[in-house]
Amino acid sequence: MTARPQHNGSEAEWTDWRWQMRHRVSTVEALERYVRPTDAERAAIEVTAAVFRWTITPYYASLMDPVDPACPIRQHVVPQAAEVAPDIVGVADPLDEVGHSPVKNLVHNYPDKVAFCVTSECAVYCRYCLRKRMVGDADFMMRKDELREGLAYLRAHPEVRDVLLTGGDPLVFSDANLDWLLGELRSIPHVEVIRLGSRLPVVNPMRVTDGLCEVLARHHPVWLNTHFNHPKELTPEARAACERLADAGVPVGNQSVLLAGINDDADTMRALCEGLVTMRVRPYYLYQAQLIGGTAHLRTPIETGMGILRALRGHTSGFAVPAYVLDTPDGKVPLTRDYVLGRAGDHVVMETTRGTVWAEPNPLPAGYEPPVRLPEIAMPPKARTVPTGAPRFVYAEPA
């Protein structure tokens, strides 16, 4: 059992997921109950306030090292000054999700599947979040009539067989609301698979109650992908949550993000993946971090991830090795030599599964020795990319 600060509620309160949500850390004073904030962290909290909210469940805060600001848990959720440093990109929506949304918060970028962002609320706000543009923003919350509009779109599109409920985090819904939504989806004959994307098993595992599992089991097949990034997150509480889901017949996968200084070495990634499979969680994807403005300090060279996968393959169980992928506006691209064509200066060039060519801005740091060397190529004239240029600050619009 993870240690609980004595001043933070009774045992019954601490193990109540709603209490965890109501008592999230969002001020320096609350943070001081768990760690000794550095002067740099205090300054970063102030300077990033207008950029991106921060909030941490008491449970997840209790996992932070109280004195080490380099603690991987702290780096996930405590603001850092680097978030407002100049970056080579300033995009807020690198996957053009808005352009692929025929109705509010429903992203239809693949012919047979959609991502339905059913809420903008999360239990914590990860500093590298793909959807910084929307999470925590009341304008992106979904009223019931807006959820019904999304459901009507799905009913009118029989080619959609796979629906991912994401956000925000769909498990912040009550059991009753989630039961209603799953029931509506299950009433659509052509929807074969329902998936949920949730970080609550990691940051608020108390949410995975017997009642929730009963709701999910009523609407099978239901799959759930969660988001562990570091072995320190593999606590007894998280294990119990994942095992309850598995016992309810919910296959659980994991989608990690490769993050500089957190999990960008083979030993850490092996420990994470091998720990996950002991919890009956299948390592599914390892994502290259997205080009969200203000996250340069967390992004790694693509060669780093390719080297990690090379170190894992053949040196652990095959089902403990995730697929290393980059999400692009033309879908996910496996970062293997089958798809990666080479390096054109500061860009890694790849063919997408749709036959288009994508050039990902991914400069190599000075003095970096890549574990995998990509061939140097000329930039293909037909390559699409994200605009870069003079450094600009987070959320600056591309020139």
PDB file of C-alpha atoms in Angstrom, residues 128-275:
ATOM      1  CA  TYR A 128       3.368  16.964 -22.359  1.00  0.00           C
ATOM      2  CA  CYS A 129      -0.354  16.443 -23.056  1.00  0.00           C
ATOM      3  CA  LEU A 130      -1.372  16.076 -26.705  1.00  0.00           C
ATOM      4  CA  ARG A 131      -4.611  17.942 -26.012  1.00  0.00           C
ATOM      5  CA  LYS A 132      -3.336  20.932 -24.034  1.00  0.00           C
ATOM      6  CA  ARG A 133      -5.549  23.011 -26.307  1.00  0.00           C
ATOM      7  CA  MET A 134      -8.687  21.539 -24.747  1.00  0.00           C
ATOM      8  CA  VAL A 135      -8.188  19.680 -21.445  1.00  0.00           C
ATOM      9  CA  GLY A 136      -9.375  21.650 -18.461  1.00  0.00           C
ATOM     10  CA  ASP A 137     -11.178  24.110 -20.751  1.00  0.00           C
ATOM     11  CA  ALA A 138     -14.892  24.518 -20.038  1.00  0.00           C
ATOM     12  CA  ASP A 139     -15.534  25.279 -23.735  1.00  0.00           C
ATOM     13  CA  PHE A 140     -14.679  21.658 -24.549  1.00  0.00           C
ATOM     14  CA  MET A 141     -16.897  20.065 -21.913  1.00  0.00           C
ATOM     15  CA  MET A 142     -19.704  18.035 -23.441  1.00  0.00           C
ATOM     16  CA  ARG A 143     -23.352  18.616 -22.606  1.00  0.00           C
ATOM     17  CA  LYS A 144     -25.682  15.645 -23.013  1.00  0.00           C
ATOM     18  CA  ASP A 145     -27.182  17.109 -26.183  1.00  0.00           C
ATOM     19  CA  GLU A 146     -23.654  17.388 -27.616  1.00  0.00           C
ATOM     20  CA  LEU A 147     -22.948  13.770 -26.721  1.00  0.00           C
ATOM     21  CA  ARG A 148     -26.190  12.861 -28.486  1.00  0.00           C
ATOM     22  CA  GLU A 149     -25.036  14.786 -31.566  1.00  0.00           C
ATOM     23  CA  GLY A 150     -21.888  12.664 -31.638  1.00  0.00           C
ATOM     24  CA  LEU A 151     -23.957   9.502 -31.227  1.00  0.00           C
ATOM     25  CA  ALA A 152     -26.197  10.580 -34.099  1.00  0.00           C
ATOM     26  CA  TYR A 153     -23.131  11.020 -36.295  1.00  0.00           C
ATOM     27  CA  LEU A 154     -22.021   7.489 -35.442  1.00  0.00           C
ATOM     28  CA  ARG A 155     -25.446   6.048 -36.240  1.00  0.00           C
ATOM     29  CA  ALA A 156     -25.298   7.755 -39.642  1.00  0.00           C
ATOM     30  CA  HIS A 157     -21.871   6.328 -40.484  1.00  0.00           C
ATOM     31  CA  PRO A 158     -22.025   2.529 -40.761  1.00  0.00           C
ATOM     32  CA  GLU A 159     -18.358   2.348 -41.739  1.00  0.00           C
ATOM     33  CA  VAL A 160     -17.405   3.119 -38.115  1.00  0.00           C
ATOM     34  CA  ARG A 161     -16.859  -0.169 -36.276  1.00  0.00           C
ATOM     35  CA  ASP A 162     -14.467   0.983 -33.507  1.00  0.00           C
ATOM     36  CA  VAL A 163     -15.126   3.859 -31.074  1.00  0.00           C
ATOM     37  CA  LEU A 164     -12.501   5.157 -28.662  1.00  0.00           C
ATOM     38  CA  LEU A 165     -13.866   7.133 -25.731  1.00  0.00           C
ATOM     39  CA  THR A 166     -11.203   9.586 -24.663  1.00  0.00           C
ATOM     40  CA  GLY A 167     -10.920  13.183 -23.597  1.00  0.00           C
ATOM     41  CA  GLY A 168      -9.956  14.362 -21.134  1.00  0.00           C
ATOM     42  CA  ASP A 169     -10.651  11.111 -19.366  1.00  0.00           C
ATOM     43  CA  PRO A 170     -13.948   9.227 -19.734  1.00  0.00           C
ATOM     44  CA  LEU A 171     -13.554   7.552 -16.332  1.00  0.00           C
ATOM     45  CA  VAL A 172     -14.207  10.877 -14.613  1.00  0.00           C
ATOM     46  CA  PHE A 173     -17.835  10.179 -15.571  1.00  0.00           C
ATOM     47  CA  SER A 174     -20.033   8.665 -12.899  1.00  0.00           C
ATOM     48  CA  ASP A 175     -20.960   5.003 -13.269  1.00  0.00           C
ATOM     49  CA  ALA A 176     -24.492   6.013 -14.261  1.00  0.00           C
ATOM     50  CA  ASN A 177     -23.387   8.416 -16.999  1.00  0.00           C
ATOM     51  CA  LEU A 178     -20.829   5.966 -18.323  1.00  0.00           C
ATOM     52  CA  ASP A 179     -23.430   3.191 -18.335  1.00  0.00           C
ATOM     53  CA  TRP A 180     -25.777   5.411 -20.350  1.00  0.00           C
ATOM     54  CA  LEU A 181     -23.094   6.311 -22.894  1.00  0.00           C
ATOM     55  CA  LEU A 182     -21.883   2.729 -23.309  1.00  0.00           C
ATOM     56  CA  GLY A 183     -25.465   1.563 -23.678  1.00  0.00           C
ATOM     57  CA  GLU A 184     -26.106   4.104 -26.433  1.00  0.00           C
ATOM     58  CA  LEU A 185     -22.975   2.986 -28.282  1.00  0.00           C
ATOM     59  CA  ARG A 186     -23.840  -0.686 -27.869  1.00  0.00           C
ATOM     60  CA  SER A 187     -27.262  -0.008 -29.413  1.00  0.00           C
ATOM     61  CA  ILE A 188     -25.565   0.998 -32.694  1.00  0.00           C
ATOM     62  CA  PRO A 189     -25.387  -2.261 -34.679  1.00  0.00           C
ATOM     63  CA  HIS A 190     -22.211  -1.488 -36.623  1.00  0.00           C
ATOM     64  CA  VAL A 191     -20.167  -0.470 -33.558  1.00  0.00           C
ATOM     65  CA  GLU A 192     -18.277  -3.675 -32.836  1.00  0.00           C
ATOM     66  CA  VAL A 193     -15.625  -2.527 -30.368  1.00  0.00           C
ATOM     67  CA  ILE A 194     -15.696   0.138 -27.670  1.00  0.00           C
ATOM     68  CA  ARG A 195     -12.387   1.302 -26.248  1.00  0.00           C
ATOM     69  CA  LEU A 196     -11.679   3.638 -23.358  1.00  0.00           C
ATOM     70  CA  GLY A 197      -8.492   5.645 -23.006  1.00  0.00           C
ATOM     71  CA  SER A 198      -7.918   6.477 -19.335  1.00  0.00           C
ATOM     72  CA  ARG A 199      -5.043   7.444 -17.076  1.00  0.00           C
ATOM     73  CA  LEU A 200      -7.112   6.974 -13.911  1.00  0.00           C
ATOM     74  CA  PRO A 201      -5.751   3.462 -13.254  1.00  0.00           C
ATOM     75  CA  VAL A 202      -2.360   5.220 -12.947  1.00  0.00           C
ATOM     76  CA  VAL A 203      -3.200   8.474 -11.182  1.00  0.00           C
ATOM     77  CA  ASN A 204      -6.420   7.595  -9.326  1.00  0.00           C
ATOM     78  CA  PRO A 205      -6.668   3.779  -9.257  1.00  0.00           C
ATOM     79  CA  MET A 206      -9.405   4.020  -6.616  1.00  0.00           C
ATOM     80  CA  ARG A 207     -11.717   4.803  -9.544  1.00  0.00           C
ATOM     81  CA  VAL A 208     -11.670   1.147 -10.638  1.00  0.00           C
ATOM     82  CA  THR A 209     -14.387  -0.035  -8.279  1.00  0.00           C
ATOM     83  CA  ASP A 210     -16.465  -3.188  -8.409  1.00  0.00           C
ATOM     84  CA  GLY A 211     -19.350  -0.999  -9.569  1.00  0.00           C
ATOM     85  CA  LEU A 212     -17.353   0.375 -12.492  1.00  0.00           C
ATOM     86  CA  CYS A 213     -16.267  -3.114 -13.500  1.00  0.00           C
ATOM     87  CA  GLU A 214     -19.889  -4.261 -13.473  1.00  0.00           C
ATOM     88  CA  VAL A 215     -20.815  -1.368 -15.782  1.00  0.00           C
ATOM     89  CA  LEU A 216     -18.039  -2.203 -18.232  1.00  0.00           C
ATOM     90  CA  ALA A 217     -18.859  -5.917 -18.199  1.00  0.00           C
ATOM     91  CA  ARG A 218     -22.461  -5.162 -19.236  1.00  0.00           C
ATOM     92  CA  HIS A 219     -21.294  -3.711 -22.552  1.00  0.00           C
ATOM     93  CA  HIS A 220     -18.626  -6.101 -23.804  1.00  0.00           C
ATOM     94  CA  PRO A 221     -16.520  -6.157 -25.845  1.00  0.00           C
ATOM     95  CA  VAL A 222     -14.984  -3.208 -24.001  1.00  0.00           C
ATOM     96  CA  TRP A 223     -11.236  -2.623 -24.100  1.00  0.00           C
ATOM     97  CA  LEU A 224      -9.230  -0.146 -22.044  1.00  0.00           C
ATOM     98  CA  ASN A 225      -5.866   1.427 -22.781  1.00  0.00           C
ATOM     99  CA  THR A 226      -4.143   3.174 -19.925  1.00  0.00           C
ATOM    100  CA  HIS A 227      -0.951   5.206 -19.688  1.00  0.00           C
ATOM    101  CA  PHE A 228       1.925   4.158 -17.433  1.00  0.00           C
ATOM    102  CA  ASN A 229       5.215   5.858 -18.285  1.00  0.00           C
ATOM    103  CA  HIS A 230       7.575   4.820 -15.485  1.00  0.00           C
ATOM    104  CA  PRO A 231       8.089   1.841 -13.160  1.00  0.00           C
ATOM    105  CA  LYS A 232       7.503   4.107 -10.157  1.00  0.00           C
ATOM    106  CA  GLU A 233       3.846   4.223 -11.187  1.00  0.00           C
ATOM    107  CA  LEU A 234       3.456   0.442 -10.827  1.00  0.00           C
ATOM    108  CA  THR A 235       2.122   0.531  -7.272  1.00  0.00           C
ATOM    109  CA  PRO A 236       0.036  -2.062  -5.421  1.00  0.00           C
ATOM    110  CA  GLU A 237      -3.022   0.156  -5.911  1.00  0.00           C
ATOM    111  CA  ALA A 238      -2.436   0.386  -9.657  1.00  0.00           C
ATOM    112  CA  ARG A 239      -1.883  -3.363  -9.858  1.00  0.00           C
ATOM    113  CA  ALA A 240      -5.159  -4.032  -8.031  1.00  0.00           C
ATOM    114  CA  ALA A 241      -7.043  -1.677 -10.376  1.00  0.00           C
ATOM    115  CA  CYS A 242      -5.673  -3.337 -13.518  1.00  0.00           C
ATOM    116  CA  GLU A 243      -6.342  -6.820 -12.169  1.00  0.00           C
ATOM    117  CA  ARG A 244      -9.947  -5.889 -11.331  1.00  0.00           C
ATOM    118  CA  LEU A 245     -10.404  -4.758 -14.935  1.00  0.00           C
ATOM    119  CA  ALA A 246      -8.864  -7.967 -16.282  1.00  0.00           C
ATOM    120  CA  ASP A 247     -11.049 -10.071 -13.979  1.00  0.00           C
ATOM    121  CA  ALA A 248     -14.090  -8.241 -15.392  1.00  0.00           C
ATOM    122  CA  GLY A 249     -13.096  -9.337 -18.892  1.00  0.00           C
ATOM    123  CA  VAL A 250     -11.674  -5.947 -19.937  1.00  0.00           C
ATOM    124  CA  PRO A 251      -8.398  -6.378 -21.862  1.00  0.00           C
ATOM    125  CA  VAL A 252      -5.977  -3.685 -20.659  1.00  0.00           C
ATOM    126  CA  GLY A 253      -3.256  -2.235 -22.866  1.00  0.00           C
ATOM    127  CA  ASN A 254      -0.705   0.446 -22.106  1.00  0.00           C
ATOM    128  CA  GLN A 255       0.346   3.442 -24.165  1.00  0.00           C
ATOM    129  CA  SER A 256       3.542   5.098 -22.947  1.00  0.00           C
ATOM    130  CA  VAL A 257       5.097   8.310 -24.224  1.00  0.00           C
ATOM    131  CA  LEU A 258       8.869   8.452 -24.660  1.00  0.00           C
ATOM    132  CA  LEU A 259       9.998  11.321 -22.429  1.00  0.00           C
ATOM    133  CA  ALA A 260      13.503  12.743 -22.063  1.00  0.00           C
ATOM    134  CA  GLY A 261      14.947  12.238 -18.605  1.00  0.00           C
ATOM    135  CA  ILE A 262      12.000  10.089 -17.518  1.00  0.00           C
ATOM    136  CA  ASN A 263      11.952   6.825 -19.468  1.00  0.00           C
ATOM    137  CA  ASP A 264      14.327   7.318 -22.411  1.00  0.00           C
ATOM    138  CA  ASP A 265      16.665   4.427 -21.652  1.00  0.00           C
ATOM    139  CA  ALA A 266      16.340   0.699 -22.250  1.00  0.00           C
ATOM    140  CA  ASP A 267      16.640  -0.348 -18.595  1.00  0.00           C
ATOM    141  CA  THR A 268      13.770   1.886 -17.483  1.00  0.00           C
ATOM    142  CA  MET A 269      11.577   0.849 -20.399  1.00  0.00           C
ATOM    143  CA  ARG A 270      12.290  -2.843 -19.830  1.00  0.00           C
ATOM    144  CA  ALA A 271      11.441  -2.525 -16.132  1.00  0.00           C
ATOM    145  CA  LEU A 272       8.204  -0.743 -17.041  1.00  0.00           C
ATOM    146  CA  CYS A 273       7.123  -3.238 -19.684  1.00  0.00           C
ATOM    147  CA  GLU A 274       8.035  -6.321 -17.679  1.00  0.00           C
ATOM    148  CA  GLY A 275       6.269  -4.881 -14.647  1.00  0.00           C
TER     149      GLY A 275
END
